[in-house]
Short mmCIF file of C-alpha atoms and ligand atoms in Angstrom, two decimals:
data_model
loop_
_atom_site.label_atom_id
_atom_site.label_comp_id
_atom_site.label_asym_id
_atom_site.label_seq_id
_atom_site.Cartn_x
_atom_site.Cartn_y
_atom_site.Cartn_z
CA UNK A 1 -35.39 -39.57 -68.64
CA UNK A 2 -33.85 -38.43 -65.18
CA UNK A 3 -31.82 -35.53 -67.19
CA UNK A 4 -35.78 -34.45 -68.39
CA UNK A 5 -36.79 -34.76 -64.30
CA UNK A 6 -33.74 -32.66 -63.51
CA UNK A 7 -34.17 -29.90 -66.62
CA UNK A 8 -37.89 -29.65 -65.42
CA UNK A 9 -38.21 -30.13 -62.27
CA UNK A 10 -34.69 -29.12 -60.20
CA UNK A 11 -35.80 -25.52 -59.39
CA UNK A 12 -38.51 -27.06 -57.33
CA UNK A 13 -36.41 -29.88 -55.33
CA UNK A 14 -36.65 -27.32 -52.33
CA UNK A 15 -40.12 -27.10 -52.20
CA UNK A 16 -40.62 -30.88 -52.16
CA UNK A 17 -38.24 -31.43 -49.24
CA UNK A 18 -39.98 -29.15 -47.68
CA UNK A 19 -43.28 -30.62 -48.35
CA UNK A 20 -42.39 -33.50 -47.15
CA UNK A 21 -42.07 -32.20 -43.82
CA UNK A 22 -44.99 -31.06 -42.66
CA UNK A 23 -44.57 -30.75 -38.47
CA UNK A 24 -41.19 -28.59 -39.36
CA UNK A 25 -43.37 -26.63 -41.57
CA UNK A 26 -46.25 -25.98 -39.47
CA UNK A 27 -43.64 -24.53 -37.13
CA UNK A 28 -41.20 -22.19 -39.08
CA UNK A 29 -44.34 -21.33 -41.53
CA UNK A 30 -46.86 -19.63 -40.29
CA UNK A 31 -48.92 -18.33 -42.81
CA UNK A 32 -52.53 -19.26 -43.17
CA UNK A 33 -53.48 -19.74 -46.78
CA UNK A 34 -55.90 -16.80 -47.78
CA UNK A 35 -58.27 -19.52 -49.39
CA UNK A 36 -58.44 -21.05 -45.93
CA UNK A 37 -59.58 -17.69 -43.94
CA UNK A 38 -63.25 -17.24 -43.28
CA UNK A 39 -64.54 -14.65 -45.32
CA UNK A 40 -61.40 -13.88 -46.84
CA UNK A 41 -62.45 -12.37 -50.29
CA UNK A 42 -59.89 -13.48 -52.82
CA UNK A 43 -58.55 -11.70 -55.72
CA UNK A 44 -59.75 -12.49 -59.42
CA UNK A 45 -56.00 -13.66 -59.67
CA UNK A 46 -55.78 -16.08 -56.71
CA UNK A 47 -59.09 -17.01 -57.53
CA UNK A 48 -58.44 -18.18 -60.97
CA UNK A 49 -55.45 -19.99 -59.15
CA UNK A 50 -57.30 -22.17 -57.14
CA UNK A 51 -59.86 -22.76 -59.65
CA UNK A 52 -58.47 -22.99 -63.44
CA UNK A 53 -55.16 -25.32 -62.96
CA UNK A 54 -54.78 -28.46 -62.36
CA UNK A 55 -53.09 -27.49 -59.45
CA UNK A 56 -52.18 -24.02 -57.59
CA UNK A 57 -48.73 -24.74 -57.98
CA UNK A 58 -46.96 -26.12 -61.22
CA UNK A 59 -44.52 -28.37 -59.73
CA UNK A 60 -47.60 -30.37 -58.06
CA UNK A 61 -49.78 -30.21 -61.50
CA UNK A 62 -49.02 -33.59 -63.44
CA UNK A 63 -50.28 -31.47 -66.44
CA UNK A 64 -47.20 -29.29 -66.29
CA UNK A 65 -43.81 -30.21 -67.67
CA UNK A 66 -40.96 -28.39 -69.41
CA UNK A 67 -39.91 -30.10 -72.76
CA UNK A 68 -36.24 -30.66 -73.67
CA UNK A 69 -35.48 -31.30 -77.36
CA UNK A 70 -33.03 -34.22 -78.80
CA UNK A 71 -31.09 -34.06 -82.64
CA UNK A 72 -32.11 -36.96 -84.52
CA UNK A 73 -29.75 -39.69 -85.71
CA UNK A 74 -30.24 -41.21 -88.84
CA UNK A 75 -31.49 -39.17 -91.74
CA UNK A 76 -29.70 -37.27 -94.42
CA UNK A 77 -30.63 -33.86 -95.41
CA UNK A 78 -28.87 -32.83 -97.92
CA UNK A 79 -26.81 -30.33 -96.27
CA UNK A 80 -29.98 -28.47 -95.47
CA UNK A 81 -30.43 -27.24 -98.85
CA UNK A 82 -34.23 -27.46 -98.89
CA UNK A 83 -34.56 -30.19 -101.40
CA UNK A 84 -35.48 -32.45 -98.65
CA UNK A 85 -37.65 -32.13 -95.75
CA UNK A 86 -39.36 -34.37 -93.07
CA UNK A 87 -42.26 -32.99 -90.93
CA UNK A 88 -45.41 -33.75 -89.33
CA UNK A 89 -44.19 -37.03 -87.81
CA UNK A 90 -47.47 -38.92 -86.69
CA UNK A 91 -47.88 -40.56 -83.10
CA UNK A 92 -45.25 -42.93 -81.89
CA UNK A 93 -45.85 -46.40 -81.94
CA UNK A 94 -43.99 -49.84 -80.79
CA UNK A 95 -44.87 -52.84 -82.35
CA UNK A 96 -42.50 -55.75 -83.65
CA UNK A 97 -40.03 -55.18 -81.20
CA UNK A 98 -39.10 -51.57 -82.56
CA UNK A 99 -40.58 -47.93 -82.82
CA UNK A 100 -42.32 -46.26 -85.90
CA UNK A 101 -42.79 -42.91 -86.59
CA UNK A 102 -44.30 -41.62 -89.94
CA UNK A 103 -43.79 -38.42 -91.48
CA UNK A 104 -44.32 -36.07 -94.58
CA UNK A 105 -41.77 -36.72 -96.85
CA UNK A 106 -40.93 -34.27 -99.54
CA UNK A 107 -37.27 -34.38 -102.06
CA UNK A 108 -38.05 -32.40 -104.76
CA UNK A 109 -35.51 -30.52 -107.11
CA UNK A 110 -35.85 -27.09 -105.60
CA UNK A 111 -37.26 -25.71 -102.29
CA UNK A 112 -40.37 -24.08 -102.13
CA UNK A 113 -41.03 -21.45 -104.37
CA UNK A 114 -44.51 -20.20 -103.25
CA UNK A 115 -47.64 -21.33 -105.66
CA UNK A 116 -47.35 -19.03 -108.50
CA UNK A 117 -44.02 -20.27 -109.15
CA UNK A 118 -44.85 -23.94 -108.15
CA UNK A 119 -45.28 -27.04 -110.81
CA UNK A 120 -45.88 -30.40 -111.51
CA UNK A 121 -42.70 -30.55 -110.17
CA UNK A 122 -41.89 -27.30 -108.33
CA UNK A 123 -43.35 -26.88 -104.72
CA UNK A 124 -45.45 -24.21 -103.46
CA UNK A 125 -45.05 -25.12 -99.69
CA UNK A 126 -43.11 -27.05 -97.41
CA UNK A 127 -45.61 -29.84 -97.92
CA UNK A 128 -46.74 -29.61 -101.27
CA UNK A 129 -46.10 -32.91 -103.52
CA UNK A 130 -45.15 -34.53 -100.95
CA UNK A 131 -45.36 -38.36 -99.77
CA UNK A 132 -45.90 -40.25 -96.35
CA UNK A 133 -42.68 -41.88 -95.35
CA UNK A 134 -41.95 -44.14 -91.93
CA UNK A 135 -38.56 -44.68 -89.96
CA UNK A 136 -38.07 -47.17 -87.30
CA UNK A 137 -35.73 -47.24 -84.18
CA UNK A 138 -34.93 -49.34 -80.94
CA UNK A 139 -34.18 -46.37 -78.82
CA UNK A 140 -36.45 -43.55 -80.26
CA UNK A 141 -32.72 -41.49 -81.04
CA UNK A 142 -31.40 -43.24 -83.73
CA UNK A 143 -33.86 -44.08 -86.66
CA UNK A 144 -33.83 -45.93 -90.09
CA UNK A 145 -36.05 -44.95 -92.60
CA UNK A 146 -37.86 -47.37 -94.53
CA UNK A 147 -39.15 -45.50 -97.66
CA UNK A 148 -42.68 -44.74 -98.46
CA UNK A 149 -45.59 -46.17 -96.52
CA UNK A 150 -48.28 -43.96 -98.74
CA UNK A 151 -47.47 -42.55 -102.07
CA UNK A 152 -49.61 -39.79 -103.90
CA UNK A 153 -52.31 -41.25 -105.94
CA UNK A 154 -52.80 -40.48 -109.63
CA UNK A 155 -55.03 -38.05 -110.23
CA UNK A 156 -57.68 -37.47 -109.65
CA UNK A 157 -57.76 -39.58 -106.37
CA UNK A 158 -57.96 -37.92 -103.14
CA UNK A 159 -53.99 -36.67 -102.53
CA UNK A 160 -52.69 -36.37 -105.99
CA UNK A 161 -51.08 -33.51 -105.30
CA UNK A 162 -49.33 -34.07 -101.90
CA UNK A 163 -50.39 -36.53 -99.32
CA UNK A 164 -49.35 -34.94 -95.79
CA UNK A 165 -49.67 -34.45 -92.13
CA UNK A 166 -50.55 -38.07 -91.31
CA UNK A 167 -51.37 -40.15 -87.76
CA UNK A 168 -51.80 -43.46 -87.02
CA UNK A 169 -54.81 -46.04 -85.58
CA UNK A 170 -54.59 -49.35 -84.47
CA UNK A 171 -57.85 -50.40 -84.28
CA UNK A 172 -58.65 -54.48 -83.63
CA UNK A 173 -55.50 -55.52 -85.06
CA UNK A 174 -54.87 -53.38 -88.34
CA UNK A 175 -53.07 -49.93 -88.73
CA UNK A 176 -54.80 -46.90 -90.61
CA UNK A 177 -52.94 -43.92 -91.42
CA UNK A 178 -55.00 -40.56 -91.57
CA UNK A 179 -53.85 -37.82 -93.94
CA UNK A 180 -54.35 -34.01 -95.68
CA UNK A 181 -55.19 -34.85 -99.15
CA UNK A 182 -54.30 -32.30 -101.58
CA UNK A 183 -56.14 -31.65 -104.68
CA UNK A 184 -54.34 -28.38 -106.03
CA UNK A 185 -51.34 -26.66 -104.68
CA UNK A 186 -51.13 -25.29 -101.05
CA UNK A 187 -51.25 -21.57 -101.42
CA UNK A 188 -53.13 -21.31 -104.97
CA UNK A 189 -56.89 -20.40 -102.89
CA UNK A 190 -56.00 -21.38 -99.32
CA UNK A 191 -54.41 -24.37 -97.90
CA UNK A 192 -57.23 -26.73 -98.66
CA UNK A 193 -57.74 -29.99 -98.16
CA UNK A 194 -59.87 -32.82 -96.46
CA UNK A 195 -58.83 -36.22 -94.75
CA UNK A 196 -57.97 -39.48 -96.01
CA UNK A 197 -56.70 -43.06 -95.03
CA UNK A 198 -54.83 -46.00 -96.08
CA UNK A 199 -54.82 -49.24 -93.74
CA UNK A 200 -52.76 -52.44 -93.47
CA UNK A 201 -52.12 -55.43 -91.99
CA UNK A 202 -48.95 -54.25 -90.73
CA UNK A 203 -46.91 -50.94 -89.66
CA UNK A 204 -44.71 -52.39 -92.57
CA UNK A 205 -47.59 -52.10 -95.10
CA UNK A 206 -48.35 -52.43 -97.41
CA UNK A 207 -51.38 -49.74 -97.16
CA UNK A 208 -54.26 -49.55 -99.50
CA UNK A 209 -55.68 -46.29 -99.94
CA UNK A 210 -59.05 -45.75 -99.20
CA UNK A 211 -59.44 -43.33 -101.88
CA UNK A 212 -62.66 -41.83 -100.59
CA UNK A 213 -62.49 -38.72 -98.13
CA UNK A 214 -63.21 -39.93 -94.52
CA UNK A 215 -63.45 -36.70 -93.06
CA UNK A 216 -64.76 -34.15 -95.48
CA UNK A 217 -64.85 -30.57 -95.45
CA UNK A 218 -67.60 -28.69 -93.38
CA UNK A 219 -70.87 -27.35 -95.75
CA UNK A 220 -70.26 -23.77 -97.15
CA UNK A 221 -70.04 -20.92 -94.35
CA UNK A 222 -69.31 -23.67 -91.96
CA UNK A 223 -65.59 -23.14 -89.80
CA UNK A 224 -63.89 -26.10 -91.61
CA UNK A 225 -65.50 -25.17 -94.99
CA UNK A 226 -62.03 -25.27 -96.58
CA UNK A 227 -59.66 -27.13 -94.44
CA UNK A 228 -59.15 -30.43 -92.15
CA UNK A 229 -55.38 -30.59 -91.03
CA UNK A 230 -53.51 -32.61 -88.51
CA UNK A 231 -56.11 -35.67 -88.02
CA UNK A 232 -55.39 -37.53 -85.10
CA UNK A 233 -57.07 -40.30 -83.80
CA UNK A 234 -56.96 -42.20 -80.24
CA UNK A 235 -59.25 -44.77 -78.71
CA UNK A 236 -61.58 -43.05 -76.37
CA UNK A 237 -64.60 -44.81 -74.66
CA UNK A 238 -64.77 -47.58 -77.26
CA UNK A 239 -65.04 -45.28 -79.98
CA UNK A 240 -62.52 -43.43 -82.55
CA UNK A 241 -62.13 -40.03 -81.43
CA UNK A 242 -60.46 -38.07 -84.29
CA UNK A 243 -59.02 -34.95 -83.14
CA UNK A 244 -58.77 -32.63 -86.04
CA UNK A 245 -57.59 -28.53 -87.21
CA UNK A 246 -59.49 -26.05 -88.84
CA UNK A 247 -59.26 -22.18 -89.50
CA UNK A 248 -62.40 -20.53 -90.53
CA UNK A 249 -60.99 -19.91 -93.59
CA UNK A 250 -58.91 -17.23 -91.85
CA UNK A 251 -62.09 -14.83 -91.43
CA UNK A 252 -62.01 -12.67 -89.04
CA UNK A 253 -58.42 -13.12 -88.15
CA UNK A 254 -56.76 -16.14 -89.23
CA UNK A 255 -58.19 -18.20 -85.80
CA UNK A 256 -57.00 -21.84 -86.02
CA UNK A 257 -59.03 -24.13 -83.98
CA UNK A 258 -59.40 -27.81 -83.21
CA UNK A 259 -62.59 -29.95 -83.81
CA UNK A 260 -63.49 -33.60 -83.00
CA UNK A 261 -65.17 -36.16 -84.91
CA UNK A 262 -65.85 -39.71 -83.91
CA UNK A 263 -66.82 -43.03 -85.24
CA UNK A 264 -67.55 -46.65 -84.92
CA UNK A 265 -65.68 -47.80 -87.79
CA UNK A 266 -61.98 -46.40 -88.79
CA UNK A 267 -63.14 -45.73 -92.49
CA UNK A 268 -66.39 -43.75 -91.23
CA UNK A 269 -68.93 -42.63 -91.21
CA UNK A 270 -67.32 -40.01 -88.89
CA UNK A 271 -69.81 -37.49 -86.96
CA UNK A 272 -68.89 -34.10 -86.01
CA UNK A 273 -69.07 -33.18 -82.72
CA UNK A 274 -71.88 -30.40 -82.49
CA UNK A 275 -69.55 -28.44 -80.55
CA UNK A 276 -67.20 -27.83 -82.37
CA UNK A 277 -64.60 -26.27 -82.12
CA UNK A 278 -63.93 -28.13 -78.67
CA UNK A 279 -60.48 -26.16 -78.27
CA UNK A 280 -60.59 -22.71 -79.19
CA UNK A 281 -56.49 -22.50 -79.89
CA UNK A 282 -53.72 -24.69 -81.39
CA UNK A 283 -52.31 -25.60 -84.28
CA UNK A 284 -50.80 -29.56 -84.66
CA UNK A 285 -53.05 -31.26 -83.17
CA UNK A 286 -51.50 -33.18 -80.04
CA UNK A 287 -53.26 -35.70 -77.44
CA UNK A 288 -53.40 -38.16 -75.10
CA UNK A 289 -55.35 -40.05 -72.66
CA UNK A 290 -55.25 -38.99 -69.36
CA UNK A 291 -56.79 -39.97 -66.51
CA UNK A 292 -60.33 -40.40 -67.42
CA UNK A 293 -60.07 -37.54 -70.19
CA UNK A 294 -58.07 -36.61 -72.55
CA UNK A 295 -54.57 -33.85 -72.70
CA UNK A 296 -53.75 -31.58 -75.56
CA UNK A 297 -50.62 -29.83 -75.90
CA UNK A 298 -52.26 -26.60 -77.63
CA UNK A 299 -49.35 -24.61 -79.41
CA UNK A 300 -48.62 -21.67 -81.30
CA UNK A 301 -52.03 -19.99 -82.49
CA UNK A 302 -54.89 -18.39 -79.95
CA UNK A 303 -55.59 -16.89 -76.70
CA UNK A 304 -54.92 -20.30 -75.17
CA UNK A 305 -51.34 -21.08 -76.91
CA UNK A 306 -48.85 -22.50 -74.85
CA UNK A 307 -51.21 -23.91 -72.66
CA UNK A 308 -51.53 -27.81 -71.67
CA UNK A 309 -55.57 -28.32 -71.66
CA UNK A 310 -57.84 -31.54 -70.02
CA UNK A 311 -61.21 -32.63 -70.81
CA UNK A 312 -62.45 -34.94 -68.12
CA UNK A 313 -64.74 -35.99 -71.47
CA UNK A 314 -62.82 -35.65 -74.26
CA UNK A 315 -64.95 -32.64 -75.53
CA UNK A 316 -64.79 -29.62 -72.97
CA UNK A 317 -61.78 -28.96 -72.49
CA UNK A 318 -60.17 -26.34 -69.72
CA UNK A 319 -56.64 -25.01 -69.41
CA UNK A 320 -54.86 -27.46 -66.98
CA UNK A 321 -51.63 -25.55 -67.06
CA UNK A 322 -49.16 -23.04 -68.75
CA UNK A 323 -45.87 -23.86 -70.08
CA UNK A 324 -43.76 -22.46 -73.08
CA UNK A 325 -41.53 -24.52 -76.14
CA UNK A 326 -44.18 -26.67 -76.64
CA UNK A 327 -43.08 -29.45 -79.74
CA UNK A 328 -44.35 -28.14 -82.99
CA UNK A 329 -46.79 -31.26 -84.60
CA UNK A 330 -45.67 -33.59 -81.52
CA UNK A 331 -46.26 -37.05 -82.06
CA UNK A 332 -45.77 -39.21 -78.63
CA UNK A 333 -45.43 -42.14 -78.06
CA UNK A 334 -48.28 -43.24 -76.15
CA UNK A 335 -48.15 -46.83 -74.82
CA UNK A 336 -52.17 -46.52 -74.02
CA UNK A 337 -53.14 -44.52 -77.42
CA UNK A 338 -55.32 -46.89 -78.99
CA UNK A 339 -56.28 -49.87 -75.77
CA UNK A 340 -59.20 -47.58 -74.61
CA UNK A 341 -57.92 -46.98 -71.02
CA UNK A 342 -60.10 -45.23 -68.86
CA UNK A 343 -57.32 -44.15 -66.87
CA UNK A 344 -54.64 -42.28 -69.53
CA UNK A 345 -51.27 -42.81 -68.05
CA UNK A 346 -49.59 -40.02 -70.00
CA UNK A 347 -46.36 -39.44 -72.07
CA UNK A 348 -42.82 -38.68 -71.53
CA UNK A 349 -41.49 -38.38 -75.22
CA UNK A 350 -42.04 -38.37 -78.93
CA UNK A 351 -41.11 -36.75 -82.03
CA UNK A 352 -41.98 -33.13 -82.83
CA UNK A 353 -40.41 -30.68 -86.05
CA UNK A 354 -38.51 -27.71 -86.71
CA UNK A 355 -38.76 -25.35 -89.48
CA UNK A 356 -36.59 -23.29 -90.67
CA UNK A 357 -38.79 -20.35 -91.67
CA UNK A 358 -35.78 -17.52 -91.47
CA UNK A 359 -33.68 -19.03 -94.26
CA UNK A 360 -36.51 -19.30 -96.72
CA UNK A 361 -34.81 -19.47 -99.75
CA UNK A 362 -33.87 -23.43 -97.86
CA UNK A 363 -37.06 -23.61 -96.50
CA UNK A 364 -37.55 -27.38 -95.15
CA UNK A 365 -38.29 -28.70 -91.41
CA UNK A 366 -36.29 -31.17 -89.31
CA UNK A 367 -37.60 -33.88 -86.94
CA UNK A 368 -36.32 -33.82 -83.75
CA UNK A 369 -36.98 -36.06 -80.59
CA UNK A 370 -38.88 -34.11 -77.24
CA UNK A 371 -38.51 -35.44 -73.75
CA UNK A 372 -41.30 -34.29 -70.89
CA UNK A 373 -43.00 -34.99 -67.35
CA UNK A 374 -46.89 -35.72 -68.82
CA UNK A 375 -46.84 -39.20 -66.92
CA UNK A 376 -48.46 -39.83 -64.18
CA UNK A 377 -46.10 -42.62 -63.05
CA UNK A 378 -43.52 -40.19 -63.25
CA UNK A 379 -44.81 -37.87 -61.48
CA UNK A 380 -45.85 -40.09 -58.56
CA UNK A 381 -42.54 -41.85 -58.58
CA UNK A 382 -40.92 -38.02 -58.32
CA UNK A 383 -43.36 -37.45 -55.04
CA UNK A 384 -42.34 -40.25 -53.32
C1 AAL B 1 -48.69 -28.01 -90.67
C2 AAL B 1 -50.04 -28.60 -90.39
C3 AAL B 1 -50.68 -28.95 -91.71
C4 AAL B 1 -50.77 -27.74 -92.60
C5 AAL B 1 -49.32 -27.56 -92.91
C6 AAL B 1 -48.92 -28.96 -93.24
O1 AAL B 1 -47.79 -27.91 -89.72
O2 AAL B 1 -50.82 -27.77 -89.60
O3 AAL B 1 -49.77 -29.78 -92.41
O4 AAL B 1 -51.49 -28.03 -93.76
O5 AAL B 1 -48.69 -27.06 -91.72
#
């Protein structure tokens, strides 16, 4: 962790020695802030920096981190041939003395070959017949895998065709796992698909599928007509807030968003929150208590990629600060995920992908471990 501090936070050292000493400051520092003049009329930019971060200065926002990113020990690729891929992992979570992670799993006898070409056994995309597989670790480096946790049901079940893109709830002592279930081939219309779940006694399983859609698709015209990727659920004023991604079916532009739905029960019914879309960016869906609200790493797609967002409410959220190499689909591990803390404490790892999208002919995706400063106790023990 202190290699993470010194990767993201070394530049600023100076500064907080010299913030620490405020009567050599006031001396050799003159300035008086242009917020603090009377009058002063401030520019739209310094404006916006008072007002729209967390903080006016990143090194004091506990929003703000850098991200350094770890190989993974433990699985076997096949030399990278494309056969075999892992991605999506799911939150991290510690239970029986050890960490689990779960994943989409797919080994199938050729890479993708788009969804004309793709078969019963032939995939169309990265995560097409694929399964949901789980690893475990003591150190979050070096992981085991353990096989399957949910297999694709036989048709015409929810998932027949690939079961992907999963996250896991504990919810008053059981474990449900959330996941894309696909009915035909990614790629044939869209990438369609809604949510489904398994649950289990155990993070060992076994899991017995729901086999009814828990989050279905939105009514025709609606923005998540077609799709619900990258469920996510966490434990948010006593309820099951289910962070979710949808696309408008690409119309105008293809404008990925994120919705929320919650519910009293982990099998449903879920609602919808009438706002929806509550973040207007994003694509994997990550979050985390925090504070009184809730974080989201927003990534990749929209005006607001590569921003780190806060909702003191969970629903309206506001850009807390800016960063860059976000983790692609990161799953933390987040020690206060599902206890329904009213006072998020924040992460400081977890595991994220890579794909491999310029060698397509081998197209698969890697997991990878991701190390950041999203803690408060980190950040107050670095201010001491
Ligand atoms: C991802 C996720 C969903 C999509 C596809 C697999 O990274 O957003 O899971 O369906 O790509």
């Amino acid at each position: 962790m202190k290699k993470v501090f010194l990767v993201t936070l070394l530049c600023v050292s100076s500064f907080f020695s010299q913030a620490q000493k405020p009567n050599n400051q006031e001396k050799s520092f003159p300035f008086i802030l242009p917020k603090e003049k009377p009058n002063q009329k401030l520019s739209a930019a310094l404006e916006r920096n008072y007002d729209a971060y967390l903080a006016p200065r990143p090194q004091d926002n506990e929003l703000y981190s850098q991200f350094k990113y770890t190989e993974l020990k433990g699985f076997d690729y096949h030399n990278h041939d494309g056969t075999i891929s892992r991605r999506d992992p799911s939150k991290v979570i510690f239970a029986n003395g050890k960490y689990y992670v779960w994943y989409t799993y797919r080994h199938t006898p050729t890479p993708p070959q788009g969804a004309e070409k793709s078969s019963g056994t032939i995939p169309s995309s990265d995560w097409d017949l694929a399964e949901i597989w789980y690893a475990t670790s003591t150190d979050g480096f070096t992981w085991e895998e353990q096989g399957v946790a949910v297999p694709r049901p036989p048709k015409p079940n929810v998932g027949w065709r690939s079961v992907t893109t999963t996250d896991i709830l504990e919810w008053k002592g059981k474990y449900y796992l959330y996941y894309q279930g696909f009915m035909e081939a990614s790629g044939k219309r869209g990438d369609d698909c809604p949510v489904a779940v398994s649950y289990a006694d155990s993070p060992d399983g076994p899991w017995t599928p729901y086999n009814k859609i828990v989050i279905p698709n939105g009514s025709e015209g609606e923005w998540d007509q077609y799709s619900i990727h990258d469920p996510y659920p966490l434990v948010y004023k006593g309820k099951i807030y289910l962070y979710y991604k949808s696309d408008f079916d690409g119309k105008p532009d293809l404008v990925r968003m994120q919705g929320l739905a919650v519910a009293d029960n982990p099998l449903g019914p879920f609602t919808k929150n009438p706002t929806n879309p509550v973040i207007n960016s994003g694509h994997e869906t990550t979050l985390f208590p925090f504070k009184e609200g809730i974080a989201a790493l927003v990534i990749r797609d929209g005006n607001e990629h590569h921003t780190i967002q806060y909702a003191k409410d969970g629903v309206n959220f506001e850009i807390a600060a800016i960063t860059e190499l976000m983790p692609n689909a990161g799953g933390p591990f987040i020690p206060d995920a599902f206890t329904n803390t009213k006072n998020g404490r924040g992460i400081t790892w977890g595991i994220s992908h890579f794909t491999n999208a310029t060698t397509w002919d081998k197209n698969h995706a890697v997991l990878a471990r991701f190390d950041c400063d999203l803690s408060q106790d980190i950040h107050d023990e670095f201010m001491k």
